[in-house]
XYZ file of C-alpha atoms in Angstrom:
456
model
C -91.199 -43.862 23.661
C -93.418 -43.179 21.229
C -90.929 -43.329 17.821
C -94.079 -41.928 15.707
C -92.547 -38.490 13.725
C -93.909 -35.454 14.711
C -95.395 -33.937 11.886
C -95.559 -29.794 11.961
C -98.434 -28.582 9.088
C -97.321 -25.318 7.661
C -93.765 -23.836 6.521
C -94.527 -19.663 7.181
C -92.937 -18.386 9.442
C -94.403 -20.766 13.077
C -93.773 -23.674 10.934
C -90.466 -23.180 9.855
C -89.289 -22.303 13.381
C -91.128 -24.751 14.871
C -89.468 -26.702 12.382
C -86.056 -25.411 13.198
C -86.064 -26.201 16.939
C -86.812 -29.861 16.653
C -84.272 -30.359 14.713
C -82.201 -28.784 16.782
C -83.031 -30.923 19.332
C -82.244 -34.060 17.180
C -85.720 -34.552 15.568
C -86.077 -35.305 12.178
C -90.295 -33.608 11.951
C -92.182 -34.510 8.537
C -92.748 -31.251 7.523
C -95.834 -30.526 5.130
C -96.395 -27.567 3.223
C -99.375 -27.069 0.872
C -97.865 -24.867 -1.290
C -94.281 -26.292 -3.798
C -92.000 -23.724 -2.199
C -91.929 -22.351 1.306
C -92.312 -19.371 3.045
C -95.978 -19.216 3.938
C -98.023 -16.403 2.827
C -96.765 -13.570 3.998
C -92.655 -14.645 2.403
C -94.314 -16.296 -0.273
C -91.834 -16.902 -3.089
C -91.836 -15.761 -6.902
C -92.242 -19.145 -9.069
C -88.857 -20.506 -10.502
C -87.974 -18.406 -13.352
C -89.268 -15.278 -12.115
C -86.185 -12.318 -10.695
C -87.769 -9.367 -8.484
C -85.575 -9.070 -5.961
C -86.450 -9.481 -2.381
C -86.944 -5.603 -1.666
C -89.577 -5.276 -4.335
C -91.017 -8.484 -3.496
C -91.134 -8.125 0.969
C -90.296 -4.210 1.100
C -88.529 -3.347 4.811
C -89.309 -7.524 5.574
C -87.021 -8.695 2.749
C -84.018 -9.106 5.485
C -86.596 -11.362 7.561
C -88.074 -13.135 4.431
C -84.747 -14.343 3.020
C -83.142 -15.627 6.577
C -86.233 -17.636 6.828
C -86.131 -18.919 3.421
C -82.276 -19.345 4.467
C -82.742 -20.828 7.098
C -85.281 -23.378 5.958
C -83.087 -24.649 3.111
C -80.634 -25.684 5.985
C -83.227 -28.108 7.708
C -83.249 -29.740 4.448
C -80.888 -32.544 5.216
C -82.798 -32.796 8.636
C -86.201 -33.082 8.010
C -88.596 -34.889 5.761
C -90.384 -32.261 3.606
C -93.287 -32.930 1.436
C -94.221 -29.407 -1.038
C -97.293 -29.391 -2.709
C -99.017 -31.733 0.062
C -102.128 -30.753 1.617
C -103.486 -31.964 4.856
C -107.067 -32.315 5.082
C -108.252 -35.098 7.209
C -107.757 -36.766 10.790
C -108.362 -40.440 11.644
C -107.624 -40.950 15.468
C -104.085 -40.360 15.483
C -103.749 -40.717 11.787
C -103.224 -37.442 9.528
C -104.438 -37.615 6.053
C -102.798 -36.226 3.856
C -103.066 -35.128 -0.732
C -99.798 -35.116 -3.068
C -102.080 -34.516 -5.799
C -104.503 -37.797 -6.248
C -101.999 -40.021 -3.933
C -103.215 -39.881 -0.340
C -101.053 -40.556 2.254
C -102.081 -41.688 6.041
C -99.485 -40.192 8.394
C -99.178 -41.745 11.880
C -98.241 -39.284 14.451
C -96.868 -39.005 17.977
C -97.646 -35.609 18.107
C -98.586 -32.093 15.474
C -98.077 -28.860 15.783
C -100.150 -26.960 13.219
C -98.937 -23.269 11.699
C -102.027 -23.804 8.692
C -101.623 -19.558 9.434
C -105.010 -17.325 8.106
C -107.013 -16.145 6.043
C -108.538 -12.781 4.871
C -111.759 -12.164 6.919
C -114.198 -11.131 4.697
C -117.806 -8.764 4.754
C -120.147 -9.338 2.032
C -121.712 -6.645 -0.012
C -123.382 -6.607 -3.045
C -121.609 -6.781 -6.133
C -119.027 -8.811 -4.680
C -119.248 -11.528 -6.371
C -118.525 -10.071 -9.348
C -116.012 -10.570 -11.942
C -112.625 -8.439 -10.707
C -113.630 -8.911 -7.001
C -110.243 -10.242 -5.306
C -109.665 -10.643 -1.376
C -106.617 -8.552 -0.329
C -104.512 -11.599 0.063
C -105.398 -12.768 -3.712
C -104.170 -9.390 -4.513
C -101.013 -9.959 -2.977
C -100.442 -13.599 -4.549
C -100.806 -11.626 -7.912
C -98.315 -9.514 -6.934
C -95.884 -11.959 -5.371
C -96.572 -15.357 -7.653
C -97.617 -14.092 -10.926
C -95.761 -10.586 -11.051
C -99.910 -9.189 -12.231
C -101.730 -6.281 -11.068
C -105.654 -7.355 -10.098
C -106.746 -4.394 -12.768
C -104.797 -1.329 -13.730
C -107.115 0.592 -12.161
C -108.152 -1.423 -8.512
C -109.858 -0.074 -5.618
C -108.717 -1.594 -2.249
C -111.487 -1.748 0.724
C -111.604 -3.351 3.965
C -109.770 -2.894 7.377
C -106.644 -3.877 8.948
C -103.287 -3.094 8.368
C -102.684 -5.421 5.184
C -105.298 -2.800 3.859
C -102.568 -0.345 3.519
C -99.842 -2.148 3.144
C -101.274 -4.707 -0.010
C -102.186 -0.919 -1.086
C -98.666 0.208 -0.881
C -97.189 -2.276 -2.268
C -99.400 -2.060 -5.977
C -98.012 1.871 -5.407
C -94.465 0.632 -5.393
C -95.341 -1.895 -8.270
C -96.493 0.603 -10.763
C -100.099 0.251 -10.215
C -101.403 3.268 -7.731
C -104.767 2.571 -6.818
C -107.417 4.716 -6.897
C -108.689 4.686 -3.538
C -108.170 2.653 -0.125
C -111.686 3.120 1.704
C -111.488 1.868 5.083
C -114.475 1.284 7.794
C -112.948 1.840 10.904
C -112.750 5.810 11.610
C -109.347 7.852 12.759
C -111.112 7.962 16.712
C -110.647 4.129 16.137
C -107.493 4.402 15.641
C -106.394 6.966 18.359
C -108.202 4.220 20.913
C -106.001 1.603 19.549
C -102.170 3.809 19.673
C -100.992 3.342 23.178
C -100.990 -0.368 22.448
C -99.810 -0.822 18.651
C -96.409 1.655 20.368
C -95.488 -1.540 21.781
C -94.012 -2.241 18.246
C -93.130 1.460 17.482
C -90.954 -0.656 14.057
C -94.067 -1.560 12.645
C -96.606 1.377 13.551
C -93.740 3.575 12.156
C -93.577 1.806 8.611
C -97.904 1.907 8.500
C -97.436 5.432 8.951
C -95.052 5.271 5.851
C -97.925 3.712 3.931
C -99.997 5.780 4.642
C -97.649 9.323 3.717
C -96.574 7.747 0.593
C -100.233 6.464 -0.622
C -101.231 10.124 0.432
C -98.357 12.011 -1.458
C -99.358 9.653 -4.481
C -102.411 11.447 -4.762
C -104.352 7.751 -3.872
C -107.667 9.040 -2.288
C -107.780 7.750 1.252
C -111.000 7.479 3.059
C -112.210 6.342 6.834
C -115.167 5.450 8.770
C -117.400 4.271 5.308
C -119.684 2.018 4.918
C -119.528 0.097 2.212
C -122.740 0.571 -0.412
C -122.114 -1.771 -3.749
C -119.212 -2.977 -6.377
C -120.634 -2.058 -9.825
C -121.181 -3.974 -12.747
C -120.413 -2.839 -15.792
C -120.854 -5.576 -18.218
C -119.736 -8.276 -15.923
C -116.791 -6.755 -15.302
C -116.263 -4.558 -12.184
C -116.671 -1.021 -13.375
C -116.950 0.847 -10.019
C -117.703 0.730 -6.349
C -120.142 3.530 -4.795
C -119.925 3.722 -0.449
C -121.652 6.015 2.405
C -119.234 8.670 4.297
C -120.265 9.341 7.994
C -122.080 11.345 7.364
C -124.467 9.263 5.015
C -123.406 10.847 1.822
C -123.219 8.824 -0.753
C -119.800 8.535 -3.074
C -118.307 6.388 -5.864
C -115.527 6.272 -7.399
C -114.488 4.238 -10.928
C -112.050 1.396 -10.781
C -111.692 -2.005 -12.744
C -110.599 -4.185 -10.005
C -111.581 -4.044 -6.105
C -109.463 -6.308 -3.511
C -112.000 -6.286 -0.213
C -110.460 -7.375 4.012
C -111.176 -6.574 7.203
C -108.642 -8.078 8.774
C -107.913 -11.722 9.406
C -109.471 -15.397 10.249
C -107.447 -18.262 12.001
C -107.380 -21.460 9.785
C -108.197 -23.667 12.272
C -110.151 -26.506 10.424
C -107.637 -29.173 11.348
C -106.901 -28.450 14.941
C -111.652 -28.405 14.876
C -110.644 -32.086 12.913
C -108.698 -32.783 16.188
C -110.711 -32.246 18.672
C -109.228 -29.254 20.035
C -111.802 -26.706 22.684
C -112.554 -23.266 21.009
C -113.659 -20.496 22.691
C -114.544 -17.071 21.272
C -111.569 -14.445 21.416
C -113.405 -10.923 21.944
C -110.502 -9.032 20.673
C -110.904 -10.739 16.591
C -114.718 -11.251 17.280
C -114.251 -14.497 16.060
C -113.528 -18.779 17.461
C -110.425 -19.687 18.069
C -108.730 -22.402 19.319
C -107.925 -22.805 23.209
C -103.821 -22.954 23.474
C -102.112 -22.076 26.855
C -98.716 -19.646 27.322
C -97.377 -22.285 24.934
C -99.486 -23.825 22.453
C -100.802 -26.296 24.052
C -104.984 -27.247 23.230
C -106.893 -29.474 25.137
C -105.091 -32.527 22.763
C -102.037 -33.705 24.445
C -100.819 -34.262 20.871
C -101.879 -31.620 19.367
C -99.995 -27.594 19.544
C -100.460 -25.069 17.689
C -98.427 -21.737 16.950
C -99.235 -19.004 14.543
C -101.866 -17.327 13.630
C -104.114 -20.847 13.175
C -103.922 -19.768 16.501
C -103.527 -16.200 17.371
C -103.290 -13.496 15.080
C -100.346 -11.574 16.286
C -98.456 -11.838 11.995
C -94.928 -12.907 11.049
C -92.883 -12.360 13.656
C -95.166 -13.169 16.544
C -95.699 -16.705 14.409
C -92.162 -17.567 14.404
C -91.490 -16.919 17.991
C -94.866 -19.067 18.730
C -93.286 -21.806 16.605
C -90.397 -22.157 18.742
C -92.260 -22.061 21.450
C -95.147 -24.686 20.353
C -91.503 -27.083 19.687
C -90.012 -26.246 23.076
C -93.706 -27.062 24.811
C -92.927 -30.236 23.124
C -89.579 -31.098 23.901
C -90.613 -30.139 27.310
C -93.587 -32.802 27.627
C -90.853 -35.367 26.236
C -88.544 -34.422 28.941
C -85.800 -32.752 26.313
C -84.080 -30.141 28.037
C -84.803 -26.289 27.198
C -83.113 -23.683 28.805
C -85.879 -21.352 31.254
C -83.788 -18.305 29.807
C -84.870 -19.299 26.092
C -88.796 -20.206 27.594
C -88.497 -16.177 29.256
C -87.442 -14.789 25.929
C -90.223 -16.162 24.100
C -92.740 -15.560 26.364
C -91.408 -12.152 26.618
C -91.628 -11.397 22.438
C -94.965 -13.316 22.278
C -96.735 -10.388 25.355
C -94.864 -7.359 23.114
C -97.219 -8.997 19.954
C -100.324 -9.574 21.672
C -99.889 -6.041 22.988
C -99.864 -4.799 19.318
C -102.891 -7.578 18.727
C -104.760 -5.995 21.306
C -103.874 -2.353 20.099
C -105.068 -3.563 15.870
C -108.221 -4.901 18.286
C -109.548 -1.174 19.033
C -107.649 0.214 16.008
C -108.941 -1.454 13.094
C -112.850 -3.296 14.290
C -114.322 -5.846 12.237
C -117.189 -4.097 11.629
C -119.852 -5.920 12.355
C -123.013 -3.896 11.928
C -122.437 -3.928 8.562
C -124.014 -7.666 8.316
C -127.022 -6.294 9.560
C -127.668 -3.830 7.151
C -127.216 -5.988 4.418
C -129.688 -5.771 1.721
C -131.751 -9.480 1.865
C -130.657 -10.410 -2.036
C -127.553 -10.186 -1.217
C -125.121 -13.193 -1.772
C -123.134 -14.840 1.201
C -122.323 -17.753 0.924
C -121.311 -17.742 -3.167
C -120.235 -21.860 -2.980
C -124.278 -22.523 -2.449
C -125.745 -19.036 -3.475
C -127.466 -18.381 -0.468
C -127.992 -15.009 0.058
C -128.342 -12.952 3.285
C -132.045 -12.845 3.507
C -132.316 -16.458 3.368
C -130.270 -16.919 6.216
C -132.522 -14.216 7.888
C -135.229 -16.512 6.690
C -133.511 -19.437 8.869
C -132.994 -17.351 12.084
C -136.566 -16.095 12.224
C -139.066 -18.280 10.586
C -137.096 -21.710 10.977
C -135.890 -20.698 14.891
C -132.407 -21.473 13.642
C -130.779 -21.102 17.368
C -127.062 -21.573 15.712
C -125.450 -21.238 12.772
C -124.537 -25.094 12.243
C -128.661 -25.262 12.370
C -128.985 -22.501 9.817
C -126.417 -24.405 7.837
C -128.340 -27.370 7.732
C -131.418 -25.658 7.272
C -130.688 -23.640 3.705
C -126.998 -23.891 3.839
C -124.317 -21.365 4.069
C -121.012 -22.542 4.428
C -122.371 -26.542 2.535
C -120.023 -26.100 -0.125
C -116.631 -26.362 -0.835
C -114.429 -24.097 1.217
C -116.875 -24.790 4.645
C -117.215 -21.403 5.797
C -113.915 -19.792 5.128
C -115.156 -17.096 2.862
C -119.045 -16.311 4.802
C -119.249 -18.293 8.196
C -117.966 -15.605 9.764
C -120.094 -13.109 8.437
C -123.602 -15.847 8.206
C -123.054 -15.572 11.399
C -123.144 -11.955 12.259
C -126.051 -12.053 10.555
C -128.133 -15.328 12.199
C -127.063 -13.175 15.343
C -128.504 -9.504 13.969
C -131.602 -11.487 13.128
C -132.155 -13.154 16.608
C -130.868 -10.425 18.460
C -128.276 -11.732 20.209
C -124.414 -11.398 19.835
C -122.420 -13.160 17.574
C -120.498 -15.630 20.344
C -123.722 -17.154 20.793
C -124.485 -18.788 18.025
C -121.351 -20.384 17.796
C -119.414 -21.696 14.188
C -119.624 -23.116 11.376
C -117.963 -26.810 12.313
C -115.907 -28.761 10.268
C -115.747 -32.312 8.205
C -113.328 -33.766 6.812
C -112.300 -33.187 3.549
C -111.142 -29.686 4.991
C -109.771 -28.615 1.332
C -111.568 -30.429 -2.320
C -109.681 -33.487 -3.209
C -109.113 -35.296 -6.773
C -112.349 -37.650 -7.705
C -109.437 -39.880 -8.275
C -107.778 -40.182 -4.859
C -106.868 -42.990 -3.853
C -104.301 -44.589 -0.521
C -100.710 -44.730 -1.639
C -97.988 -46.631 0.864
């Protein structure tokens, strides 16, 4: 038997449930948490000294959040928990992780990656003005810092998170000026039957809409972003066009943007897992089987870092990935447990299909971006430069464009710009987005301090 440890990366719903199942089987995993406190993004905890009740922080999901936190704390005697630790590289079957400037080389027999997801961004003119945040960033401000991104914010994009964040701001006493959605009511109807697989979640979404409308928040659908307006170095307003092309504007002092989520899959890439284009989310994702196994027999994936199913789906997938690992080591796992988990995941998958129809990624916006629009913030690369790579320089894929004009070459390695840059390139070449590929990952996947050093 391989006596090297199992490593779990991430302590959101998927990572917590994976660790819990491994402990129940008698294993003692190393658990890496990039945050200082467990919970992930969806159930992010307040810093020490903050005292807002769970119901105010998590709304209708307060019970699930507190249960996840409580269950993780019960695991602490039986796991090697390493908070504030970032997994950023791989060397064979050694994971490289940092806490501050101290770098650890962690040899593993297997790794369960539960790295979650980040906001999916479609740039627009003015999105780099101070006062523009991702939806996730706006949510972190409320949860982890007890503050708002502005006194009169507008939230723009599409997807359930758009309305959840707007509703959370409303409940925190900061009613948004407007919620601007690129999807249409017709899109919602196309996804309604599949979203009804989770009636409670659907009902919550309808309640958020009703509360926002009752509070007088402007709700607009089928919009096309025009620009975020600069008022002396900060946000002064936002302009958009209606489905009929009419230009409209709202004054505001902050904007939160997000067009669904993108899986955080860079570690899986470094571990040489196979990827395929997922037509539901319109992005490349690691290939996994029904348990979370990847093409690398040492690597298992769970949660939104593999398939975007949300928090409840991540809990089931985390347990399922741990069960797969146990089965692969000849540990007994009851067939009834596997069947129940797979049934839960199937419901989440049906709901996911509905979300993909109801809130589609607005790929068409990429082709209409003005040439001067900044797409890659790290390297200050514009839409026009990416089009130049596509046409004059004949770059056939996004990695060739990256080598020629540098989109995705900066510190975030394409987390913010990669999907939009690929859409711009594909539109300029007249091909589907999947044909131009995805930005490949290089270590370190996150920035490191200059004085980083390996410690025993």
